[in-house]
Coordinates of C-alpha atoms in Angstrom, one line a residue:
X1 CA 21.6 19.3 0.1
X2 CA 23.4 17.5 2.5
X3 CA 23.0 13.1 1.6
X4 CA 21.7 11.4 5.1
X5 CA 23.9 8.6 6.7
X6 CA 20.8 6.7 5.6
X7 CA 20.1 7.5 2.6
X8 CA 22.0 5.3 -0.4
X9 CA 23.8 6.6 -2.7
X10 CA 21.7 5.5 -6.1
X11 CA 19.3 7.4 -5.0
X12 CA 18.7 11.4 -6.5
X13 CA 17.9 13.1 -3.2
X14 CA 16.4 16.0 -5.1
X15 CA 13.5 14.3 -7.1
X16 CA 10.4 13.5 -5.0
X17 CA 9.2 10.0 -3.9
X18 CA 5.8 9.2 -3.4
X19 CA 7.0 6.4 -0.7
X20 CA 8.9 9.3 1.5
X21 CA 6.2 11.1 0.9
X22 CA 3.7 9.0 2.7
X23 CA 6.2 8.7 5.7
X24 CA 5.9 12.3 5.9
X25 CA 2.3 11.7 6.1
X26 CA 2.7 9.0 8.7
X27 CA 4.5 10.9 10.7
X28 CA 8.2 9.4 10.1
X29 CA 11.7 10.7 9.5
X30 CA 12.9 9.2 6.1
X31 CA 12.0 11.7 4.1
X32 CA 14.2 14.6 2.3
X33 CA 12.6 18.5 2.2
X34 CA 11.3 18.1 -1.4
X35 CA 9.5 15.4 -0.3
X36 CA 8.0 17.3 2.5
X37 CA 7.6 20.2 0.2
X38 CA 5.5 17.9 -2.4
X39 CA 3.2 17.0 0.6
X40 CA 2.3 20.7 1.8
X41 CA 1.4 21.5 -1.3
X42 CA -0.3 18.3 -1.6
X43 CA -2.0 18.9 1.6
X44 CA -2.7 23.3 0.7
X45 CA -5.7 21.1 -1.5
X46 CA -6.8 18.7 0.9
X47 CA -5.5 18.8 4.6
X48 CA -6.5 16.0 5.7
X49 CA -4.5 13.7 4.2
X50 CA -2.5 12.5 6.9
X51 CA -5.9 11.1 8.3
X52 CA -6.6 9.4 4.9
X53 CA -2.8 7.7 5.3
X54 CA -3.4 6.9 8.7
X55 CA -7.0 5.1 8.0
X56 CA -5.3 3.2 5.1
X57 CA -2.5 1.8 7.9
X58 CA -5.3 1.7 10.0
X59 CA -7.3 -0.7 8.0
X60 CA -3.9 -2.9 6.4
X61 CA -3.0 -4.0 10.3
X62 CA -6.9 -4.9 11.3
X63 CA -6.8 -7.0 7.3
X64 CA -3.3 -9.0 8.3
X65 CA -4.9 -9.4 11.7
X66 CA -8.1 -11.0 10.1
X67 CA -6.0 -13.0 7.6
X68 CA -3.9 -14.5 10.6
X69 CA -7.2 -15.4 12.2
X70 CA -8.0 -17.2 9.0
X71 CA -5.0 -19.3 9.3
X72 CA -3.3 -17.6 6.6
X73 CA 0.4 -18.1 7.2
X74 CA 2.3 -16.3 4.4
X75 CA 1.9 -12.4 3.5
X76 CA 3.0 -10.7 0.4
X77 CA 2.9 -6.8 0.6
X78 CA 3.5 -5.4 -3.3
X79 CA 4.2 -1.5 -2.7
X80 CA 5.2 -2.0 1.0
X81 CA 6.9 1.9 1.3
X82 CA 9.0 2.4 4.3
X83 CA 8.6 0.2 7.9
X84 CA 6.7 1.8 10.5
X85 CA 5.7 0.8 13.4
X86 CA 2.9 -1.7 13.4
X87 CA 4.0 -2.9 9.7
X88 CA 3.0 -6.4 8.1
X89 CA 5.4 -9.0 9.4
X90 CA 5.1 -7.5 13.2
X91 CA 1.4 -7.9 12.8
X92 CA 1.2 -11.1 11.2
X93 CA 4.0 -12.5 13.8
X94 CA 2.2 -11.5 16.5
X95 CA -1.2 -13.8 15.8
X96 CA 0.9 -16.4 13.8
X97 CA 4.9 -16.7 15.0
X98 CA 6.7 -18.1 12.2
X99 CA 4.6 -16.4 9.5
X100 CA 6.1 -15.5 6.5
X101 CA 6.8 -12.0 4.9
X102 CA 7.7 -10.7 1.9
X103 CA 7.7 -7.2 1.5
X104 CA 8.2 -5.8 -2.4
X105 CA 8.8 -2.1 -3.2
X106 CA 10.9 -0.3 -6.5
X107 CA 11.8 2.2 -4.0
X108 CA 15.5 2.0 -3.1
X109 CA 15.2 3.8 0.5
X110 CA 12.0 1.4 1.4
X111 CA 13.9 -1.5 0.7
X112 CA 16.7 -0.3 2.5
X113 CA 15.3 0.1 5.5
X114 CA 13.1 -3.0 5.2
X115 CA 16.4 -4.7 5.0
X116 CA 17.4 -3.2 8.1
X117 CA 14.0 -3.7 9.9
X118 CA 14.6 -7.3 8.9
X119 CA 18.0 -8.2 9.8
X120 CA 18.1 -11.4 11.7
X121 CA 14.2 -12.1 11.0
X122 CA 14.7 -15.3 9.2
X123 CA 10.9 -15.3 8.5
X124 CA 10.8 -11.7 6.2
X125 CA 12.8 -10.5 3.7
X126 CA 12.8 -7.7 1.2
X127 CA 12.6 -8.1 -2.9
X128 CA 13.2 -4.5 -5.0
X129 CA 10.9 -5.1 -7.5
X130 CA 7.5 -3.5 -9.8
X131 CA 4.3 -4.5 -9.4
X132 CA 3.9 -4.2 -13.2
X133 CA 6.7 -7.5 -13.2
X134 CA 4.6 -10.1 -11.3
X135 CA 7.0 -13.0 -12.7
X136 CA 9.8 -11.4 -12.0
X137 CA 8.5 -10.7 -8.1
X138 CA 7.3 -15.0 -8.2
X139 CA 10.2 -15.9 -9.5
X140 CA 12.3 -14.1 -7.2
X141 CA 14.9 -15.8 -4.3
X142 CA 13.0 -14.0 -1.5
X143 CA 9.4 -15.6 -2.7
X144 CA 11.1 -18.8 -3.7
X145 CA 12.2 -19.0 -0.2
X146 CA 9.7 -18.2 2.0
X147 CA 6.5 -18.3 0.0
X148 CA 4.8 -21.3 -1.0
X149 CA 2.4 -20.7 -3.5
X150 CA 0.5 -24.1 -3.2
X151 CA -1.2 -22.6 -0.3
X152 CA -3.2 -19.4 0.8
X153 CA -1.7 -16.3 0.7
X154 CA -2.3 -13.2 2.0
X155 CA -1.8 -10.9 -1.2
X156 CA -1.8 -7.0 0.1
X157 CA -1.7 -4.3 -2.4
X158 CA -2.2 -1.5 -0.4
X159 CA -2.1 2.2 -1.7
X160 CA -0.3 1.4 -4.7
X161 CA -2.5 0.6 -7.4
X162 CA -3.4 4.3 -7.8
X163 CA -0.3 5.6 -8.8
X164 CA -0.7 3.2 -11.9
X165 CA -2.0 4.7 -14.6
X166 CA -4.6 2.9 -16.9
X167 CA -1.7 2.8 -19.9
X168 CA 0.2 0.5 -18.2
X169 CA -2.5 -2.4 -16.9
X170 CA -2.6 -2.6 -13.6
X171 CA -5.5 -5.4 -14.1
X172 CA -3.5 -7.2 -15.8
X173 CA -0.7 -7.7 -13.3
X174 CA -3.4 -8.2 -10.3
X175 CA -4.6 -10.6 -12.5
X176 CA -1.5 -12.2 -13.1
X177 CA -0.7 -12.6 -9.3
X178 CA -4.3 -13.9 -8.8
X179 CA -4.0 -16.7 -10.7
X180 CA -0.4 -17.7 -9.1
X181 CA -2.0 -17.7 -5.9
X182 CA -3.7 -21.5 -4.3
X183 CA -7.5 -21.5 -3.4
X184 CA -8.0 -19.7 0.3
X185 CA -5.9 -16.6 -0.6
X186 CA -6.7 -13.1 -0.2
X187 CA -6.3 -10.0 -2.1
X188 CA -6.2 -6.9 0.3
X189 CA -6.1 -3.7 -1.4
X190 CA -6.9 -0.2 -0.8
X191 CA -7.3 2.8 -3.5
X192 CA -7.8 6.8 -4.1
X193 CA -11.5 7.9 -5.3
X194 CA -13.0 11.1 -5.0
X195 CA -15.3 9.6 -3.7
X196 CA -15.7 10.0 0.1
X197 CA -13.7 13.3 -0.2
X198 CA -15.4 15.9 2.2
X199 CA -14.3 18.5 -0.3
X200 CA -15.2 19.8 -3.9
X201 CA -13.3 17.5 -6.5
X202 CA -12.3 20.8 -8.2
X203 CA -10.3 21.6 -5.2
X204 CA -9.2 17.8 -4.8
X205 CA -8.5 17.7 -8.4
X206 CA -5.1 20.3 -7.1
X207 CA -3.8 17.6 -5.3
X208 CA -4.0 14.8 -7.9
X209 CA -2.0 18.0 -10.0
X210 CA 0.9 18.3 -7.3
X211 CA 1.1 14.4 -7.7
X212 CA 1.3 14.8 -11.6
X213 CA 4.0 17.8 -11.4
X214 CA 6.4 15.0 -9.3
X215 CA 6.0 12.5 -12.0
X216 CA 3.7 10.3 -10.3
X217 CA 0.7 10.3 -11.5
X218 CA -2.4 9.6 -8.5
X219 CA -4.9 8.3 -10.5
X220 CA -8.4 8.2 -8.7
X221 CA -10.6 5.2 -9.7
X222 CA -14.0 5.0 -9.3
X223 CA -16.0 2.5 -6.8
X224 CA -16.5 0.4 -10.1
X225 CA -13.3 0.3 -11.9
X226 CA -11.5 -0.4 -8.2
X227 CA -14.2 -3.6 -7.6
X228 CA -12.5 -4.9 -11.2
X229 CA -9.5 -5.3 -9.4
X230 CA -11.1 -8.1 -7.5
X231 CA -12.6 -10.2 -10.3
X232 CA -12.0 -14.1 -9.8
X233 CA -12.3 -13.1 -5.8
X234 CA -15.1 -13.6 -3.7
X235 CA -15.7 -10.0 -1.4
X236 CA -14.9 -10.5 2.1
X237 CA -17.8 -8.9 4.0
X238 CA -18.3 -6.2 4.4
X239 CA -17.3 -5.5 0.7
X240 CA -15.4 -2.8 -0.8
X241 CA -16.1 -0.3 1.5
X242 CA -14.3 3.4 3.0
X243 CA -11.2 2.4 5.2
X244 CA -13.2 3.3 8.7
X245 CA -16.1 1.1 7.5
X246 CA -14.2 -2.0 7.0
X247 CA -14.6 -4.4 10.3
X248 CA -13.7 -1.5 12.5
X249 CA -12.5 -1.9 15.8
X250 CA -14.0 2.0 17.1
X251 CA -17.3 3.6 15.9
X252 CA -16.6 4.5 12.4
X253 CA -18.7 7.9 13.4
X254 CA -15.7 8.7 15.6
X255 CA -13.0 9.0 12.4
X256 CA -12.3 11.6 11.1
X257 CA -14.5 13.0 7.7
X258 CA -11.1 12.7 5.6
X259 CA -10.6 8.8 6.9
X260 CA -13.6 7.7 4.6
X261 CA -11.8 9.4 1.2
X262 CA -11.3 6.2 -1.6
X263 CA -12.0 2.5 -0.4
X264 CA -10.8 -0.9 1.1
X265 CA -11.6 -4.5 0.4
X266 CA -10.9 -7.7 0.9
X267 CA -11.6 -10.8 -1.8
X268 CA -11.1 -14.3 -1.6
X269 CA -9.8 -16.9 -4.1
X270 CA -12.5 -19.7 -4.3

């Protein structure tokens, strides 16, 4: 298999990535054939993915747009996957000029192509990094810089807490970054469920399997144990909610059946 021009060269092209992955989804081109190949069989079990990815985008730009209209200035996006069009700092820029960025992902081609998405944008940067470190992703040069933590911020944590599994904490580390963050912020998160799914769970349950066979477990949370994610938050109406539901800017009855699969929210620090 041929290594593209942008593609660096840590980076085994042969194993799958869940962020390429979701580019295919989306749409983009910086993705490799097994990724493509891990998302047709993904979507052979539920097709409309792609509409699920796009409601989930769909719902992140209409949350940074809310947060900029709450005077929220700074924006840190944990699991940001590769820039597309529409991302968080072009949002957030747009309603506030000057705000400040911080995107964070482990994957080595998102954060390459953050990095040059970014170049000369003295307001974003880029930090490869887990969510499972929060201190490490505080502590870091990029937040250092551009971050202050004695006042709201934007925290987004969008489609990334379901590929961690229950083993490893996740509540924990949103719990961590919670209390690191001043009075005013906001936690914007989306996550997998079956519920919403306009199919069987026995035939969605193939497509959490393809997930599992790449090493990347998709774990699907209930509506319950997602809302824990928000403790010490105050819900943002109107709650945690499916993606088309959440402050919509069309008639939610004109999305797609596959756009209301899993659930958005958005909590406030008091």
């Amino acid at each position: 298999m041929e290594r593209p021009a942008w593609a660096p060269r840590s980076i085994d092209i042969s194993v799958p990535s869940v962020s390429r992955i979701y580019d295919y989804y989306l749409g983009g081109s910086h993705n490799f054939e097994v990724d493509r190949e891990a998302a047709r069989k993904a979507m052979e079990f539920m097709p409309g993915l792609p509409k699920i990815m796009q409601a989930n985008r769909a719902f992140m730009r209409r949350a940074v747009r809310f947060a900029a209209d709450e005077g929220i200035t700074q924006f840190l996006d944990i699991g940001s996957g590769i820039p597309t069009f529409g991302n968080v700092h072009e949002i957030a820029q747009a309603s506030r000029p000057g705000a400040h960025v911080v995107y964070v992902d482990n994957d080595p081609v998102a954060v390459a192509h953050s990095q040059a998405v970014l170049e000369g944008n003295e307001h974003a940067d880029v930090l490869a990094a887990d969510l499972l470190k929060p201190r490490e992703i505080l502590a870091s040069s990029q937040v250092q810089r551009l971050i202050d933590l004695n006042r709201p911020v934007a925290l987004l944590l969008v489609a990334i807490l379901h590929f961690v599994e229950d083993a490893d904490d996740p509540y924990e580390a949103v719990a961590e970054l919670r209390d690191a963050l001043a009075p005013g912020s906001l936690l914007v998160l989306t996550h997998a469920s079956y519920e919403g799914i306009p199919l069987p769970r026995e035939q969605a349950e193939g497509t959490v399997d393809v997930y599992k066979n790449i090493r990347n477990p998709l774990i699907m949370r209930s509506r319950e144990d997602i809302a824990r994610f928000f403790e010490g938050y105050d819900m943002v109406e109107p709650g945690l909610v499916p993606m088309p539901d959440w402050r919509p800017d069309t008639a939610p009855e004109d999305e797609d059946p596959f756009s209301f699969s899993g659930f958005a929210g958005v909590g406030r620090t008091a």
